[in-house]
Coordinates of N, CA, C and O in Angstrom, one line a residue:
X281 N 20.2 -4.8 -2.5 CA 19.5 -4.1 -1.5 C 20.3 -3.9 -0.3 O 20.7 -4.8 0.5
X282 N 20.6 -2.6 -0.2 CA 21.2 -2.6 1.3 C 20.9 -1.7 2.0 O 20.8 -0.7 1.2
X283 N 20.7 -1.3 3.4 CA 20.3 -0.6 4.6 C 18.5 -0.2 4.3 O 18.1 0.8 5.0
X284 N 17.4 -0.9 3.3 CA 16.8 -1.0 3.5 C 15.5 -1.4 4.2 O 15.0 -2.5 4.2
X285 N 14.7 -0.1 4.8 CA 13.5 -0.6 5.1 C 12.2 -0.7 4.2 O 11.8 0.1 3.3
X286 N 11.8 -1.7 4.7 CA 10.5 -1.9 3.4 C 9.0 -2.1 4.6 O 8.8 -3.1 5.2
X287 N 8.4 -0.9 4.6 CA 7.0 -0.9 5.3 C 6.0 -1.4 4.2 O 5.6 -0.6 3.4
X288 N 5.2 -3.4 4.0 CA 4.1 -3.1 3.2 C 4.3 -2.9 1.8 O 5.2 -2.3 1.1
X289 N 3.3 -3.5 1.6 CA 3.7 -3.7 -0.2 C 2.9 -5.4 -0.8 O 2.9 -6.5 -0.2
X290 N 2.4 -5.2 -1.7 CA 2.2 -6.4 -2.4 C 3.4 -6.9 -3.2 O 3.5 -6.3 -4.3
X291 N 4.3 -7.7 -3.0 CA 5.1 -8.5 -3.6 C 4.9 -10.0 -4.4 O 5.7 -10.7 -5.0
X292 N 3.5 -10.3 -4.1 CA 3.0 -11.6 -4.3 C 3.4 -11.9 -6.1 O 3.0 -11.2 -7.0
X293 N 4.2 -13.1 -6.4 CA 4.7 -14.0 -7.3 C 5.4 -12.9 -7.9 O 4.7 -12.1 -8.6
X294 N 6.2 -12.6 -7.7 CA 7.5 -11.7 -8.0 C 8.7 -12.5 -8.4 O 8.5 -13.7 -8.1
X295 N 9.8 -12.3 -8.9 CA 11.3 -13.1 -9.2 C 12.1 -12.3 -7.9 O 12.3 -11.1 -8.0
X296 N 12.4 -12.9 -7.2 CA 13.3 -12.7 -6.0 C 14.3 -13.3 -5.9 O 14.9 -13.2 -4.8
X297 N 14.8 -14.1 -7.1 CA 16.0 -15.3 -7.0 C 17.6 -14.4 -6.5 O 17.8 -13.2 -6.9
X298 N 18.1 -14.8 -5.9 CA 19.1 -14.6 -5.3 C 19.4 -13.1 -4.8 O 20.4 -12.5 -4.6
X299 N 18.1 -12.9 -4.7 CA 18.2 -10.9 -4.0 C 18.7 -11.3 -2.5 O 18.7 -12.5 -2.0
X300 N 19.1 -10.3 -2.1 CA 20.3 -10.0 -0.9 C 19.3 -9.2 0.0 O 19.0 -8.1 -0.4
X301 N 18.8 -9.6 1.3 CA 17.7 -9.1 2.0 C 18.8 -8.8 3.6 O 18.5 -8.3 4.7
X302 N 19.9 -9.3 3.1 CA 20.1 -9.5 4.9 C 20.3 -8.2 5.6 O 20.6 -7.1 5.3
X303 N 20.3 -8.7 6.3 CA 20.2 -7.1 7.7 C 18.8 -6.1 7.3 O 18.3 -5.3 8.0
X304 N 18.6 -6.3 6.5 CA 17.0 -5.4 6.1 C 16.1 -5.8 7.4 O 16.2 -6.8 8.1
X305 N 15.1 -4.6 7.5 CA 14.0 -4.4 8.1 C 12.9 -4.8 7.1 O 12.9 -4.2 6.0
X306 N 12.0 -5.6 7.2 CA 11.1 -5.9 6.3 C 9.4 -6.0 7.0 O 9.3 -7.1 7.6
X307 N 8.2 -5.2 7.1 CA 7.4 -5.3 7.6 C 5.9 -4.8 6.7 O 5.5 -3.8 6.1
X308 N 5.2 -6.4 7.0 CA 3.9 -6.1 6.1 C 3.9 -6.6 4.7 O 3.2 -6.1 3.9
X309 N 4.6 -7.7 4.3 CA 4.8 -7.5 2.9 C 4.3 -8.8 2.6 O 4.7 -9.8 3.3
X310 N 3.3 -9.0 1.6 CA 2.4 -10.0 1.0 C 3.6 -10.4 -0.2 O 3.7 -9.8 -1.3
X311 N 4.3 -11.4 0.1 CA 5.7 -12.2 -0.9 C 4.8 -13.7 -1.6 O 5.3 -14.7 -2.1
X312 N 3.5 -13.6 -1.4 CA 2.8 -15.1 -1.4 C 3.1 -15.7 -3.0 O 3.1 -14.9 -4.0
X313 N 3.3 -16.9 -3.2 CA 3.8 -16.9 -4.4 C 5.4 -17.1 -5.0 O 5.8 -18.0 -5.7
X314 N 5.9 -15.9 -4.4 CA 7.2 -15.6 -5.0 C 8.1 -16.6 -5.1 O 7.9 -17.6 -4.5
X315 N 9.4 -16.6 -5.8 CA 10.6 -17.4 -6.1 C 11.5 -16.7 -5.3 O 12.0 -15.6 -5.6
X316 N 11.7 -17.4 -4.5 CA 12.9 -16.6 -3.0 C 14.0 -17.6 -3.6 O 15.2 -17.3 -3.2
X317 N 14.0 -18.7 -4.4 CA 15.2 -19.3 -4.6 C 16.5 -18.9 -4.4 O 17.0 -18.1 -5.2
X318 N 17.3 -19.3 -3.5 CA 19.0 -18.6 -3.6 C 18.6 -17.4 -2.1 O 19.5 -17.4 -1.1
X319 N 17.6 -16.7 -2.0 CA 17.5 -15.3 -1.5 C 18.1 -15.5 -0.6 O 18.1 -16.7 -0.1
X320 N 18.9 -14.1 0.1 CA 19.2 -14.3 1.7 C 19.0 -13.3 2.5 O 19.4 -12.2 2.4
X321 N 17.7 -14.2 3.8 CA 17.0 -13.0 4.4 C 18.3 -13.2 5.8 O 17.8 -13.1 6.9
X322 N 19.5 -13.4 5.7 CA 20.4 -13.8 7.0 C 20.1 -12.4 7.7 O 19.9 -11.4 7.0
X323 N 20.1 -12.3 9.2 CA 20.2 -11.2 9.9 C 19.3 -10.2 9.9 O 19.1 -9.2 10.7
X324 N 18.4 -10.5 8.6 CA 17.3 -9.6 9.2 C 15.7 -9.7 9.9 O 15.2 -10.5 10.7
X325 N 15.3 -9.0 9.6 CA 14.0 -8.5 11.1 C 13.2 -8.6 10.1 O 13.3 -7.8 9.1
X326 N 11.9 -9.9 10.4 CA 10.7 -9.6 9.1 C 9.8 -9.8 10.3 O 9.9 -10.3 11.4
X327 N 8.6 -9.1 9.6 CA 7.3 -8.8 10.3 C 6.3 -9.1 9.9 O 6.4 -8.9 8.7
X328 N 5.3 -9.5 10.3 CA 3.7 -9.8 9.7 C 3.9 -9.8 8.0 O 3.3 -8.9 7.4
X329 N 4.5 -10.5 7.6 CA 5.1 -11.2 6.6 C 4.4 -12.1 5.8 O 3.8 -12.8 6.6
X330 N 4.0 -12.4 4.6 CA 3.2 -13.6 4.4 C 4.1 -14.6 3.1 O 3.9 -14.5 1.9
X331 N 4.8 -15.5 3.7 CA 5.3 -16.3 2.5 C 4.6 -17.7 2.1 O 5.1 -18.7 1.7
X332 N 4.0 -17.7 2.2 CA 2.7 -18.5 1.8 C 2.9 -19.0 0.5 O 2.4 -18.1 -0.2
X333 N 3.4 -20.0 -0.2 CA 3.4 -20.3 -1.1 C 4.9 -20.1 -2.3 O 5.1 -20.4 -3.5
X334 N 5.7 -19.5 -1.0 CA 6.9 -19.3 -1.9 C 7.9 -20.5 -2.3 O 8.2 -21.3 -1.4
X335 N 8.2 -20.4 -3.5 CA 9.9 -21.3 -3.5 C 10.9 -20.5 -2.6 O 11.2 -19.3 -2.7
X336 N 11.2 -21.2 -1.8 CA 12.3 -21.3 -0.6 C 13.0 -22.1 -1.1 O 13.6 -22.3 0.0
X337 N 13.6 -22.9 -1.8 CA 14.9 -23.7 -2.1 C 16.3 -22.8 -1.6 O 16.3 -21.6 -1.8
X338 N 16.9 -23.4 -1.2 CA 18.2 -23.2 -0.6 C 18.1 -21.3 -0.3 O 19.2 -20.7 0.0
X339 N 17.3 -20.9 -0.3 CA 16.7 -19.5 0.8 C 17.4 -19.4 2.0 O 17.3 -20.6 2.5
X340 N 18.1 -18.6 2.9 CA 19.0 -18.8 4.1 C 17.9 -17.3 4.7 O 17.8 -16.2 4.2
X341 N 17.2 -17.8 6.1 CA 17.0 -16.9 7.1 C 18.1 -17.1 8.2 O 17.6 -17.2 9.3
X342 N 19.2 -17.2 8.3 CA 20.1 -17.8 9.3 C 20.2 -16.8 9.9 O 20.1 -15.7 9.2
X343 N 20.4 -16.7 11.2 CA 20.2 -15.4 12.7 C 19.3 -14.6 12.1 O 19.7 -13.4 12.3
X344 N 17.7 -14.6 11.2 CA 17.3 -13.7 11.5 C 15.9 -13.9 12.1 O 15.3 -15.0 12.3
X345 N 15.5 -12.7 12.4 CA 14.3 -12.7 13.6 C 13.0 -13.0 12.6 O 12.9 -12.2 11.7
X346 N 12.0 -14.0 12.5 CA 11.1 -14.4 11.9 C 9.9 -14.8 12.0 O 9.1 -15.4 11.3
X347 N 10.0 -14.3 13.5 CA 8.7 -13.7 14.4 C 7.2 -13.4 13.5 O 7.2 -12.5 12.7
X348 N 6.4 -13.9 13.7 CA 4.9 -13.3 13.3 C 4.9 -13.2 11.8 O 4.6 -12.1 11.4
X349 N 5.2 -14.4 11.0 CA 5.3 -14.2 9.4 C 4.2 -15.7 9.2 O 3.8 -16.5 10.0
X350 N 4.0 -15.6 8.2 CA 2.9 -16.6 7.5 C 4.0 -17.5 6.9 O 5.0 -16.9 6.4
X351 N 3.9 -19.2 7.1 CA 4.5 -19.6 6.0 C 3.9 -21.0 5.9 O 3.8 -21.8 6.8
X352 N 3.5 -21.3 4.4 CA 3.5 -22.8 4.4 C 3.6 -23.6 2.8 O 3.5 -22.9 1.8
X353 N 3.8 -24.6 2.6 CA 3.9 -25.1 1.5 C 5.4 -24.8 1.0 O 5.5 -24.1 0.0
X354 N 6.4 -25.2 1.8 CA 8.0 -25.1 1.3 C 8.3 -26.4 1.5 O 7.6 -27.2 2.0
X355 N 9.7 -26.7 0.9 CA 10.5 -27.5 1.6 C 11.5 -27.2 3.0 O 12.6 -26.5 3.0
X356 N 10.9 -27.8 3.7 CA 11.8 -27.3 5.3 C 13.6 -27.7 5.4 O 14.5 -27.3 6.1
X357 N 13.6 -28.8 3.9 CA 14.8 -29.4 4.4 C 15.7 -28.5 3.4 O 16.9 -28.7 3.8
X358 N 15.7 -27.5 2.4 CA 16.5 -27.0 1.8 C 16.4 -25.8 2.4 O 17.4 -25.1 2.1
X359 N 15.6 -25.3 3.1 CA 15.4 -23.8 4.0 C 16.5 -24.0 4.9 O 16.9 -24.9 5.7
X360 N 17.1 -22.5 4.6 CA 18.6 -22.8 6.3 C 17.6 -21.6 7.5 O 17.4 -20.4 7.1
X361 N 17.3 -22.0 8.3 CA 16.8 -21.8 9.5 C 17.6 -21.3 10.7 O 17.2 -20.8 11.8
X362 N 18.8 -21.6 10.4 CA 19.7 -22.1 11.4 C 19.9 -20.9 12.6 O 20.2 -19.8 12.1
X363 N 19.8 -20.9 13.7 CA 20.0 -19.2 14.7 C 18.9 -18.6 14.3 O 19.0 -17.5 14.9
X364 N 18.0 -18.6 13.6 CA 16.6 -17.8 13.1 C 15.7 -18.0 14.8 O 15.5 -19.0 15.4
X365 N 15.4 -16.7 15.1 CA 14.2 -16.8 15.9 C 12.8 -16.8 15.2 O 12.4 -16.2 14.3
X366 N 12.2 -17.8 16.0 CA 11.2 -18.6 15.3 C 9.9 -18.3 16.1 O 9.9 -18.0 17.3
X367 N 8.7 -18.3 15.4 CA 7.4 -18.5 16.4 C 7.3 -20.4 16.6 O 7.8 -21.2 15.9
X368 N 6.4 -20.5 17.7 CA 6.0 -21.6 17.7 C 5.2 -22.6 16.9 O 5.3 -23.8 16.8
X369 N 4.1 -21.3 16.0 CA 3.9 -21.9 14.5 C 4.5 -22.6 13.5 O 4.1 -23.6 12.9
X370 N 6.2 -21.6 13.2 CA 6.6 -21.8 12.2 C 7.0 -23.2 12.5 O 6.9 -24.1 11.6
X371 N 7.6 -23.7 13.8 CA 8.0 -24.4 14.3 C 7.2 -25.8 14.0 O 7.6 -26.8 13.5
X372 N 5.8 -25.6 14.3 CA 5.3 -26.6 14.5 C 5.0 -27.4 12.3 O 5.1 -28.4 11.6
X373 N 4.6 -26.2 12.3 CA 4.7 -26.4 10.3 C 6.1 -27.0 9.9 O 6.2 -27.7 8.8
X374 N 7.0 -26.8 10.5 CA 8.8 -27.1 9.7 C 8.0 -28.9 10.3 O 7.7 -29.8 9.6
X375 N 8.0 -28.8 11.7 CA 8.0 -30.5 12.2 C 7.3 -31.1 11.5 O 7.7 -32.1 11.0
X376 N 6.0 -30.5 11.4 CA 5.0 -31.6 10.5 C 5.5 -32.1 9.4 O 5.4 -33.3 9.3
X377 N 6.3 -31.1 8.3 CA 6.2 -31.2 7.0 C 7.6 -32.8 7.3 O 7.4 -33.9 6.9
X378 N 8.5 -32.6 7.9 CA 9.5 -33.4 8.5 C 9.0 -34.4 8.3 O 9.3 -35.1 7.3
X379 N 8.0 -35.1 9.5 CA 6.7 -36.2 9.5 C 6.3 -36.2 10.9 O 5.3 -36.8 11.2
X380 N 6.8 -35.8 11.4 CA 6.4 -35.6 12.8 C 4.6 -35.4 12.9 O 4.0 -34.9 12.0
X381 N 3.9 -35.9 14.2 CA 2.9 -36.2 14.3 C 2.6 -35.2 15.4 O 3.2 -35.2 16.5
X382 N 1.7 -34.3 15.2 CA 2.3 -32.8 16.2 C 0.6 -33.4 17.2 O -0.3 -33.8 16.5
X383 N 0.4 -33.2 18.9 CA -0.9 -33.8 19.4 C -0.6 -32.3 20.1 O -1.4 -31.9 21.0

C-alpha cells in the first residue's frame, strides 16, 4: 500500500499481517478484531480509528500521529510506540496494562 488514503470502511477481523501502512492517511476505519501482526503503521496519520481487539505483536506505529483512535486488549510491550503522538487515553491504557495503578 502506498500514497494511500483510506476514508472509513469496516475492516473488522481481517489478515493485515505484515501490510505496509506507513505514511498513509487512514480515517474512520473499524480494524476491531484484526491481525496487525508484523504491520507497519510508522509515519502515518490515523483517525477515529477503532483497534479494539487487534493482535498488535511486534506492530510498529513509530513517529506516527495516533490521536483519537480506540484501543484496548493488546500487548503494550511488543507494540513499538516509540515518537508516536499519543492521546492521553491511549497513554493511560499502555500504563495500566504495564501495572501501574492510574488514581
Amino acid at each position: 500500500m502506498t500514497t494511500v488514503t483510506v476514508k472509513g470502511g469496516n475492516w473488522s477481523y481481517t489478515n493485515l499481517r505484515y501490510c505496509d501502512f506507513s505514511g498513509q492517511k487512514l480515517n474512520g476505519i473499524n480494524f476491531t478484531g484484526s491481525d496487525m501482526r508484523n504491520a507497519d503503521f510508522s509515519k502515518a496519520v490515523i483517525r477515529d480509528c477503532d483497534f479494539s481487539d487487534c493482535l498488535l505483536t511486534n506492530t510498529s506505529f513509530h513517529k506516527s500521529d495516533i490521536r483519537g483512535n480506540r484501543f484496548n486488549n493488546f500487548d503494550v510491550s511488543t507494540t513499538n510506540f516509540s515518537g508516536a503522538k499519543a492521546d492521553i487515553e491511549l497513554a493511560i491504557i499502555a500504563a495500566n496494562m504495564l501495572g501501574a495503578e492510574i488514581y
